Coordinates of C-alpha atoms in Angstrom, one line a residue:
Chain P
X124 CA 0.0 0.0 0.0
X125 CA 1.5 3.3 -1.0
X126 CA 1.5 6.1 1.6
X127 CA 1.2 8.8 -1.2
X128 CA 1.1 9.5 -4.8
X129 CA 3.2 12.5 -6.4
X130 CA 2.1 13.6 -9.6
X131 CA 4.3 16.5 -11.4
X132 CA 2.7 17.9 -14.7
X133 CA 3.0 21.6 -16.8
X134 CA 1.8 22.3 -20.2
X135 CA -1.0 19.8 -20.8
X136 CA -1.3 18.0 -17.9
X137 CA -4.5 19.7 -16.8
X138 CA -7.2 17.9 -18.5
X139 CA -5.1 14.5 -17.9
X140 CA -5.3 15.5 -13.9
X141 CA -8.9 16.0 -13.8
X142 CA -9.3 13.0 -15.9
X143 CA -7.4 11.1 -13.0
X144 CA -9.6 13.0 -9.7
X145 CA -12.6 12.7 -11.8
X146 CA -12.3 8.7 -12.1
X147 CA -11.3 8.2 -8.4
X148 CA -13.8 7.3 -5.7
X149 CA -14.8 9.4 -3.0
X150 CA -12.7 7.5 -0.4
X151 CA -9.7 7.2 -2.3
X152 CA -7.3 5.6 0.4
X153 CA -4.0 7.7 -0.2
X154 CA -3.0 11.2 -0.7
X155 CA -2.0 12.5 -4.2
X156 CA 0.2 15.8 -4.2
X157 CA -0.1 17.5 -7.2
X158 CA 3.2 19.4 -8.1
X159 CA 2.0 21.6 -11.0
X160 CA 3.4 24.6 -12.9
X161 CA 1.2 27.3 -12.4
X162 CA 1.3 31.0 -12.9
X163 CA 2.7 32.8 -9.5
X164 CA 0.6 35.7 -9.2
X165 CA -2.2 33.7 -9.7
X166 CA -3.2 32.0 -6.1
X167 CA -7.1 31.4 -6.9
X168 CA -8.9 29.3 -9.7
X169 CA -7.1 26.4 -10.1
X170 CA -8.3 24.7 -7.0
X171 CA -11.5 25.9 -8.0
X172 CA -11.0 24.1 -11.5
X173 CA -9.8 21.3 -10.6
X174 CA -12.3 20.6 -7.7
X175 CA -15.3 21.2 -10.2
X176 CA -13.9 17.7 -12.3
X177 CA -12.4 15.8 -8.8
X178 CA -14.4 13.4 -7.2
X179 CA -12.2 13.9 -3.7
X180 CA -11.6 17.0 -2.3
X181 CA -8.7 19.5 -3.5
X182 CA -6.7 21.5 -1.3
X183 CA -3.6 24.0 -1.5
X184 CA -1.9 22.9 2.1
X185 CA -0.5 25.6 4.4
X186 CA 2.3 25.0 5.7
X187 CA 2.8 22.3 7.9
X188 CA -0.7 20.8 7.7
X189 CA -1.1 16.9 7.8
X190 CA -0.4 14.9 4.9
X191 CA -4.1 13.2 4.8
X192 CA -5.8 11.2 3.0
X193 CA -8.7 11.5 0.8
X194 CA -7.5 14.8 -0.5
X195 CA -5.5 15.9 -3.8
X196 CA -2.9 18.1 -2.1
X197 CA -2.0 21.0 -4.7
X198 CA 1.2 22.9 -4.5
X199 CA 0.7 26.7 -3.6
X200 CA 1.4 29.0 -6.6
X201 CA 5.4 30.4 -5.7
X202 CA 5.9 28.2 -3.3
X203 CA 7.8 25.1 -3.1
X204 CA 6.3 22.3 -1.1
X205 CA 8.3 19.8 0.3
X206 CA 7.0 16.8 2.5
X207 CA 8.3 17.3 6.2
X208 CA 9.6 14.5 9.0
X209 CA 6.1 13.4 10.8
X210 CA 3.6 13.4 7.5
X211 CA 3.3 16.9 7.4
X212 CA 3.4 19.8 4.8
X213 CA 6.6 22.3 4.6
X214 CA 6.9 25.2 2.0
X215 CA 10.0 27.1 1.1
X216 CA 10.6 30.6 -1.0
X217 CA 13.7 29.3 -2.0
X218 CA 14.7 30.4 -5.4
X219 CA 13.1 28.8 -8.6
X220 CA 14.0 25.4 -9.9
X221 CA 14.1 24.8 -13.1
X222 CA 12.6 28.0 -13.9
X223 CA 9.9 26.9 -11.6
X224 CA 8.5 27.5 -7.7
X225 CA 6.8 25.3 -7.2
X226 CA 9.5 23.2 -8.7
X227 CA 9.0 19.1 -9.1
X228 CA 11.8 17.9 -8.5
X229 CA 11.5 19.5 -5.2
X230 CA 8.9 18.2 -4.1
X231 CA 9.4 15.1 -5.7
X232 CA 13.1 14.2 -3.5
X233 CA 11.5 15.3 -0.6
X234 CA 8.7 12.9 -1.0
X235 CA 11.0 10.2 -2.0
X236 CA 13.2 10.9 1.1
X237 CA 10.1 10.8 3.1
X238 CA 8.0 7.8 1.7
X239 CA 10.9 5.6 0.3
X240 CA 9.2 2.2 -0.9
X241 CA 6.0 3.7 -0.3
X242 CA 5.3 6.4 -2.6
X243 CA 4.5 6.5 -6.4
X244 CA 6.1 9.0 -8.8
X245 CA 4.0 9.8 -11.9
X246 CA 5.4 12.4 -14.5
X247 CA 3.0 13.9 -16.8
X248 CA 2.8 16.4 -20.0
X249 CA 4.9 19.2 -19.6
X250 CA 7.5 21.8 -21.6
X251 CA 10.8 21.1 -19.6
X252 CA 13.0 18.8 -17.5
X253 CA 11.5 19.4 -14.1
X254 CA 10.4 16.6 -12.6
X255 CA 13.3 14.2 -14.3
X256 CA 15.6 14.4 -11.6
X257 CA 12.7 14.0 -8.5
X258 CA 11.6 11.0 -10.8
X259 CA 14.5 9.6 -10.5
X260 CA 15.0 9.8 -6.8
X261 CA 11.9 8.3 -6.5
X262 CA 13.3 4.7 -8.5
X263 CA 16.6 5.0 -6.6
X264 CA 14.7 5.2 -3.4
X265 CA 12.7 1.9 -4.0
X266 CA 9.1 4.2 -5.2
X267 CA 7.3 3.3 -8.2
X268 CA 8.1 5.5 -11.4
X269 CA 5.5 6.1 -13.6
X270 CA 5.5 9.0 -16.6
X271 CA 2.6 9.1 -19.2
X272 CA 3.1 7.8 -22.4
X273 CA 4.8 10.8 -25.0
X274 CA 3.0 9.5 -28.0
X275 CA -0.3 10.6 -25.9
X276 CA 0.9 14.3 -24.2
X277 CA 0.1 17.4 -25.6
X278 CA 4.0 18.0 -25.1
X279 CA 6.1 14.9 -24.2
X280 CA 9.5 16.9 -23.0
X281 CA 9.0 16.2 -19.1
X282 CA 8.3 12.0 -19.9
X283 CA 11.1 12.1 -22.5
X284 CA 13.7 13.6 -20.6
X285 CA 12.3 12.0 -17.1
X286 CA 12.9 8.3 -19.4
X287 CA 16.5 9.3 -20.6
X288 CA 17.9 9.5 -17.1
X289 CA 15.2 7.0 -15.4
X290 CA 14.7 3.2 -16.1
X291 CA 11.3 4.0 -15.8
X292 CA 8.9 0.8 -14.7
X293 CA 5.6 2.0 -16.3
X294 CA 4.6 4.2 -19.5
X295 CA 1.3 4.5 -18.8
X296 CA -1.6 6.5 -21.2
X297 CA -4.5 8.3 -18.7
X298 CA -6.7 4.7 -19.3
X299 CA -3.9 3.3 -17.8
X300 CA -2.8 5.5 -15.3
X301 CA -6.2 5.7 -13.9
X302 CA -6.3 2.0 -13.6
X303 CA -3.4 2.3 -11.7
X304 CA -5.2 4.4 -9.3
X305 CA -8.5 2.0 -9.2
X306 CA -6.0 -0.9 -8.6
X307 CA -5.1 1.1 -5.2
X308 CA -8.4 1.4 -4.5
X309 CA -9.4 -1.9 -5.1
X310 CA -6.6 -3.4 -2.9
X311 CA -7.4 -0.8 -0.1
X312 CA -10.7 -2.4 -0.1
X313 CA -9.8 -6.2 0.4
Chain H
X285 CA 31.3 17.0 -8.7
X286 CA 29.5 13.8 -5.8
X287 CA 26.4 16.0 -4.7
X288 CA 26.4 15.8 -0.8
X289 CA 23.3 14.2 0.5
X290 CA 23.1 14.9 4.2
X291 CA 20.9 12.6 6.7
X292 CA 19.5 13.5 9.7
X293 CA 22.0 12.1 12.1
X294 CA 24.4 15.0 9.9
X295 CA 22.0 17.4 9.7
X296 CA 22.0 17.2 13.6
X297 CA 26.3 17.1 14.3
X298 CA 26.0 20.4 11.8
X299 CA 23.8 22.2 13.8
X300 CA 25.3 21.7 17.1
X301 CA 28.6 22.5 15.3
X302 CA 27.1 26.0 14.4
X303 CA 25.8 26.2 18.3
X304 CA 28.7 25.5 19.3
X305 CA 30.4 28.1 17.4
X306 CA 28.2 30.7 18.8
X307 CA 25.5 30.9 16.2
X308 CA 21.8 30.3 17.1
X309 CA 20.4 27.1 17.7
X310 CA 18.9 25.7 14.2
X311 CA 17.8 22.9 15.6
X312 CA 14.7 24.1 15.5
X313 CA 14.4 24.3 11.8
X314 CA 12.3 22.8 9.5
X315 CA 14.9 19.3 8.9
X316 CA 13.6 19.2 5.1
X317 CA 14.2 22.8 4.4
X318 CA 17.5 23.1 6.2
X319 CA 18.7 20.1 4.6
X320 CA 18.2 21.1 1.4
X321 CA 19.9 24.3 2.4
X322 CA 22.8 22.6 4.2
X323 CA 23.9 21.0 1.0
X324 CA 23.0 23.8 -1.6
X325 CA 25.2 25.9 0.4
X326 CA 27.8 23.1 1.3
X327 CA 27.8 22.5 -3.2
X328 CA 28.2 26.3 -3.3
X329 CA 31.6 25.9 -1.1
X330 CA 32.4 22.6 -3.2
X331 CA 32.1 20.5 -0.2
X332 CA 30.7 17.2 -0.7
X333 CA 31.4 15.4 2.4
X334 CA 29.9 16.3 6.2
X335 CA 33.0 15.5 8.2
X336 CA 34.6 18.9 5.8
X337 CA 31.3 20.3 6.6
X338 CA 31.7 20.0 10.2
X339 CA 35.3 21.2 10.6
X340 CA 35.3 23.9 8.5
X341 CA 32.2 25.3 10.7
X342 CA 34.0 24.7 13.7
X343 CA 37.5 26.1 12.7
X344 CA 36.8 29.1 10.3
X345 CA 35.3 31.8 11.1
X346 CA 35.3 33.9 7.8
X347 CA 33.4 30.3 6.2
X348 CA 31.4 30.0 9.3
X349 CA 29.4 33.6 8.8
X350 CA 29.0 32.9 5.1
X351 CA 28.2 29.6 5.7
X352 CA 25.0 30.5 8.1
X353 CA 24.3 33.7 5.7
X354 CA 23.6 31.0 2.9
X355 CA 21.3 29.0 5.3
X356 CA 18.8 32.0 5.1
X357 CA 16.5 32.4 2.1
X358 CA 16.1 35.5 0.9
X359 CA 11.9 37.0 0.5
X360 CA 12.0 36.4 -3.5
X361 CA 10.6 40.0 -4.2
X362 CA 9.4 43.3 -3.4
X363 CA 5.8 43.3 -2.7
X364 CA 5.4 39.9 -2.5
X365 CA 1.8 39.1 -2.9
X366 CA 0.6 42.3 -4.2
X367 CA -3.0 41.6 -2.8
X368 CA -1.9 42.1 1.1
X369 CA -0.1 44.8 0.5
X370 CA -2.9 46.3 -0.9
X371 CA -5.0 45.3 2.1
X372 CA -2.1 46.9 4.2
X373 CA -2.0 50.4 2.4
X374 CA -6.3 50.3 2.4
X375 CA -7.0 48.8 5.8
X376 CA -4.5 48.0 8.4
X377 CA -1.9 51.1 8.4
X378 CA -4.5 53.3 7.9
X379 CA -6.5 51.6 11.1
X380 CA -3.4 52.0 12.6
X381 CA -2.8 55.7 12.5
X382 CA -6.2 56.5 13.2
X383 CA -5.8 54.8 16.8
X384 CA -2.3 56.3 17.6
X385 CA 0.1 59.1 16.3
X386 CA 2.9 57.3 15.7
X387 CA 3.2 53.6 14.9
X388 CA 6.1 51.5 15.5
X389 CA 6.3 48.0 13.0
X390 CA 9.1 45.3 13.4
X391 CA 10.3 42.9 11.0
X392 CA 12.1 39.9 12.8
X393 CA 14.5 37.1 10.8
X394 CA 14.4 39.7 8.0
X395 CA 16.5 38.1 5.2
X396 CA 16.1 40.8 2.4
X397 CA 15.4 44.3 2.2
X398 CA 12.4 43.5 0.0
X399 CA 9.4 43.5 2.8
X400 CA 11.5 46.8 4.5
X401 CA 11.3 48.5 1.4
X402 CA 7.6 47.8 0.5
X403 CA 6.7 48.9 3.5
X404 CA 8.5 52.2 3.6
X405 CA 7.4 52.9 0.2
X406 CA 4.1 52.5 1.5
X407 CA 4.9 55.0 4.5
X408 CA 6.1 57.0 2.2
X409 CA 3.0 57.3 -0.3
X410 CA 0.8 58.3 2.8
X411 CA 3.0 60.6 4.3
X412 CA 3.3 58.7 7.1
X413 CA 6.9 58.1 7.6
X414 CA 7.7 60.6 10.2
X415 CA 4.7 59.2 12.5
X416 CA 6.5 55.9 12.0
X417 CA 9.2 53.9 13.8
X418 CA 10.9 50.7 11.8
X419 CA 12.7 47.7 13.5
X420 CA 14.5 45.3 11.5
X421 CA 16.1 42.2 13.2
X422 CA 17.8 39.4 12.0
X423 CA 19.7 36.5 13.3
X424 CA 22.9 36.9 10.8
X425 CA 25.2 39.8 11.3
X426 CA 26.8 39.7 7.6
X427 CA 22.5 39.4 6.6
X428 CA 21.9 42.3 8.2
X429 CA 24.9 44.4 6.7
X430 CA 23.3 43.5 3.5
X431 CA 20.2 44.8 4.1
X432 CA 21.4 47.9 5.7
X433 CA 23.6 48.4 2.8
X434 CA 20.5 48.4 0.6
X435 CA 21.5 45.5 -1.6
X436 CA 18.9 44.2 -3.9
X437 CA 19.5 41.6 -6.4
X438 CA 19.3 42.8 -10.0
X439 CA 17.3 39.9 -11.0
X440 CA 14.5 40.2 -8.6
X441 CA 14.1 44.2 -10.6
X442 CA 11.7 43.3 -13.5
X443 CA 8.7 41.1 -11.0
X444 CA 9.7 43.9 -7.7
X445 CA 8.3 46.4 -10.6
X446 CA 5.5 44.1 -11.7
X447 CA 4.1 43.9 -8.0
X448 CA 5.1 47.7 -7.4
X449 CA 2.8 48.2 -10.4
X450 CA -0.2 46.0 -9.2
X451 CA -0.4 47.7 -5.8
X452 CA 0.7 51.4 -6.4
X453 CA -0.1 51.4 -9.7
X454 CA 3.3 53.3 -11.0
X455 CA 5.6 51.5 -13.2
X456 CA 9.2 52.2 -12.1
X457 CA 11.4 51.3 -8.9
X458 CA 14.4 53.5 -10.8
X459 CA 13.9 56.8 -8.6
X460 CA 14.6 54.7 -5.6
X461 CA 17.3 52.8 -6.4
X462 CA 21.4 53.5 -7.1
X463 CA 23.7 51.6 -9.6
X464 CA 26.7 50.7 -8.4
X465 CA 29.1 49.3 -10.8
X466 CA 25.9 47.1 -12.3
X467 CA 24.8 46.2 -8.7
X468 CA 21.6 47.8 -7.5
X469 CA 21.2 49.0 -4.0
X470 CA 18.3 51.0 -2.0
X471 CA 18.9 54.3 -1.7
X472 CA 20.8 55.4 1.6
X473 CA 17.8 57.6 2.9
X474 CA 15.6 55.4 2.5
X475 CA 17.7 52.7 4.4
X476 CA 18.0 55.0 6.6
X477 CA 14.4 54.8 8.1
X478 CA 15.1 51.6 9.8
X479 CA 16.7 50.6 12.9
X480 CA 18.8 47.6 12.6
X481 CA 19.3 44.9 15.0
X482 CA 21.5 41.8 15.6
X483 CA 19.4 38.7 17.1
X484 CA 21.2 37.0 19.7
X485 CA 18.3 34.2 19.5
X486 CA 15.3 33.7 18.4
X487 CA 14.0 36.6 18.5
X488 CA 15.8 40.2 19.7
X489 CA 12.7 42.3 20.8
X490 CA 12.3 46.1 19.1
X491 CA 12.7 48.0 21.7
X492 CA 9.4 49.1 22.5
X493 CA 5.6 46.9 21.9
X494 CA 4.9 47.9 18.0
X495 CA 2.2 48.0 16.0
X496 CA 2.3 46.1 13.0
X497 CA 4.7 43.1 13.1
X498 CA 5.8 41.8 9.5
X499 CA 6.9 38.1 9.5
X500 CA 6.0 36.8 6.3
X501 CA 7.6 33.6 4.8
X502 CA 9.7 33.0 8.1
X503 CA 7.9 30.3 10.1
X504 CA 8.1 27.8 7.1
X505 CA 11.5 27.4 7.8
X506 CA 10.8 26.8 11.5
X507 CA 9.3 23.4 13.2
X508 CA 6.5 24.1 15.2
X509 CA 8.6 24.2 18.7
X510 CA 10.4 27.1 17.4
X511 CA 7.1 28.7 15.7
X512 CA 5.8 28.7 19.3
X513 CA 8.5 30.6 20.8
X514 CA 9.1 32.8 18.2
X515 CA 5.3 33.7 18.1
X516 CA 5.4 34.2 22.0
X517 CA 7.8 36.8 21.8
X518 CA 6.1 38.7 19.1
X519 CA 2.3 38.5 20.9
X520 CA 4.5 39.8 24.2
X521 CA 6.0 42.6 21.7
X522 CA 2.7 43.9 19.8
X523 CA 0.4 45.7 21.2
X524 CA -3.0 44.5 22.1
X525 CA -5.2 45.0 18.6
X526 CA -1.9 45.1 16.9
X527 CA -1.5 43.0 13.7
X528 CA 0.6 40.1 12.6
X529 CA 0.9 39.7 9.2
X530 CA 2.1 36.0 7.8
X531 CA 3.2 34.6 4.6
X532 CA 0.5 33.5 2.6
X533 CA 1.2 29.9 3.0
X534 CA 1.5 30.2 6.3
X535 CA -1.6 30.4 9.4
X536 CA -1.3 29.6 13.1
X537 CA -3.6 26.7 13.2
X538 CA -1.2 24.7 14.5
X539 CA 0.7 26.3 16.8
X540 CA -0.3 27.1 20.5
X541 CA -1.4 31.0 19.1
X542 CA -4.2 30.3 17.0
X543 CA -6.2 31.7 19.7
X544 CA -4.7 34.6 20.9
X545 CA -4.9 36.4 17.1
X546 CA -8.0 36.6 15.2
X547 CA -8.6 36.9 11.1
X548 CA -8.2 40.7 10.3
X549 CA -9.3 39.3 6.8
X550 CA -11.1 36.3 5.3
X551 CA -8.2 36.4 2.1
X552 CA -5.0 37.2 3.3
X553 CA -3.1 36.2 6.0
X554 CA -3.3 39.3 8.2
X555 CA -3.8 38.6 12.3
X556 CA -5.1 40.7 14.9
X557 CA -3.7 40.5 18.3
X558 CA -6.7 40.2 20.9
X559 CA -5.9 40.3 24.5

């Protein structure tokens, strides 16, 4: 049983995110964190998007709130979010990563640090390299790797240059990532 | 170049090293944050092993104060959040002045110049800055030169005048600011305005109760023990009704103050001190 899923996505990843929250059930057993690029000035809306498609709830955390589940955790526009000692949220000003804040890779080492084993890494669509690096933490720290298939993104940089440096285990299209999901859910249940 | 990766049980030996050296105790930091900034700031020195770390802390004292100078991360602009600023300029300093003459407003763990500045400009705009009194603290001696000096990063220019922009509604920092061989710094009068003070630990008091206390983006860098004490000596240093503005990530939910400050505003992070 994972103890959280990390999802990082830019440019075209939206609909394939809401795709994903809409297809879950209501008592989806683990929390996703959603590490997306997003405009900094810009702190309202996308929750609101997102939660109109999402069949669990949607939250930006503050910092250091609990890591629960049931909830699609959203990173804070200009911040990055990093998962803390003792299941709880951290966010950091530090400067942008890869031209980004919040930056994936971030958030995706501190999750790996954090959940080892335990957490799944799942790189979508997106315009630039964030997110290979913290995907690749997440394989060399014993974490599923997951990226969505190129052929299917609206632009395949962040899967392509997450595969060049990652043995990744699964390239998955949304059908198939969502399955993933309904395969936690279904375990969770027996 | 090997990347240093620090664990805990390093993370720990550092900060006592620092202790020991006279620095204040980050052992209450945040352990994800400070790692990361342990070993950005050990690459930056091109160490990549913690035992180098350690000693170089402990026997150098010229690495040693650039060393803990690194550890702090600078506020990433002027005006941060244009929206509470705005709130600030509409609501809170004019509520403030309408109670008192003269205002005092402290900014403890400063890192930057950026919030010092905004807020002076503000001041400034309302004619207020004579009624006013400024505190700026900080934990780093060589941080605090620096934002004495004026310093403010070139790159930071182009989004400071965005947000300048969104809350004054003018277009151009330029007036304020010198060049200096390609490096931008504050003007010296406006520096000027603020007192500056050296935090022995967390925190040094102003030296009277203020105001308006501006400690925005801090306490994410803090674990909650050190968000408690820190928050105890602000509430004993703001006067009853006084506010406490926070980073907008950042509420007092969890700490043992979420009771003693009430929401000045449903939007932005902006507490009232209630007695």
């Amino acid at each position: 049983m994972y103890k959280a899923i990390i999802i990082g996505g830019s440019a075209g990843s939206f609909q394939v995110v809401a795709r994903i929250l809409n297809a879950l059930n209501s008592d989806f057993p683990v929390p996703v964190l959603l590490i997306l690029h997003r405009l900094k000035h810009v702190r309202s809306g996308f929750v609101e998007a997102l939660s109109i498609k999402s069949s669990i709830p949607v939250r930006e955390p503050d910092d250091k709130d609990y890591i629960r589940p049931g909830f699609a955790w959203l990173a804070p526009s200009n911040y990055h979010l990093f998962v803390e000692l003792g299941n709880r949220f951290a966010l950091s000003t530090e400067p942008q990563v890869n031209h980004s804040r919040p930056s994936i890779d971030l958030s995706f080492f501190s999750a790996a640090k954090a959940y080892r084993q335990d957490l799944a890494g799942i790189i979508l669509s997106g315009a630039n390299r964030d997110g290979a690096g913290g995907l690749k933490m997440v394989g060399d720290m014993g974490g599923t790797t997951i990226v969505q298939d190129p052929n299917e993104c609206q632009v395949p940089v962040m899967p392509l240059e997450s595969m060049k440096i990652t043995k990744v285990q699964h390239v998955y299209n949304t059908e198939q990532i969502i399955r993933f999901f309904k395969k936690i859910q279904g375990n969770a249940q027996i | 170049m090997a990347k240093l990766i620090l664990g805990v049980t390093d993370v720990r030996k550092i900060t006592a090293a620092l202790a020991e050296s006279g620095y204040p105790d980050f052992s209450g930091y945040s352990l994800v944050s400070l790692t990361r900034r342990l070993e950005v700031a050990a690459g930056n020195c091109g160490i990549t092993d913690p035992g180098t770390l350690i000693s170089k802390i402990s026997s150098d004292n010229l690495f040693r104060g650039a060393f803990v100078d690194q550890l702090l991360v600078e506020t990433t602009e002027l005006f941060r959040d244009p929206s509470i600023w705005r709130l600030l300029r509409d609501n809170v300093i004019p509520e403030i002045f309408r109670k008192s003459n003269k205002a005092g407003f402290w900014l403890p763990g400063c890192t930057s110049a950026d919030d010092l500045v905004s807020l002076i400009l503000l001041l400034q705009d309302d004619d207020l800055l004579e009624r006013s009194s400024i505190s700026v603290t900080s934990i780093c001696e060589e941080r605090l030169k620096s934002i004495s000096s004026g310093r403010f990063g070139n790159h930071k220019l182009k989004v400071s005048e965005d947000n300048y922009k969104k809350v004054t509604g003018k277009t151009s920092l330029s007036g304020y600011l010198d060049n200096d061989a390609g490096k931008l710094y504050w003007k010296k009068d406006l520096m000027s305005l603020a007192g500056y003070f050296l935090e022995n630990s967390h925190l040094a008091a102003p030296p009277e109760p203020v105001s308006c206390v501006i400690f925005r983006d801090k306490m994410i860098y803090f674990n909650l023990t050190l968000c408690n004490r820190v928050l105890e000596v602000i509430y004993s240093n703001l006067q009853t009704g006084g506010y406490l503005v926070t980073g907008s990530g950042e509420t007092l939910t969890h700490t043992l103050y979420g009771k003693s400050f009430i929401r000045a505003d449903q939007n932005e992070n902006v507490f009232r001190k209630i007695g």
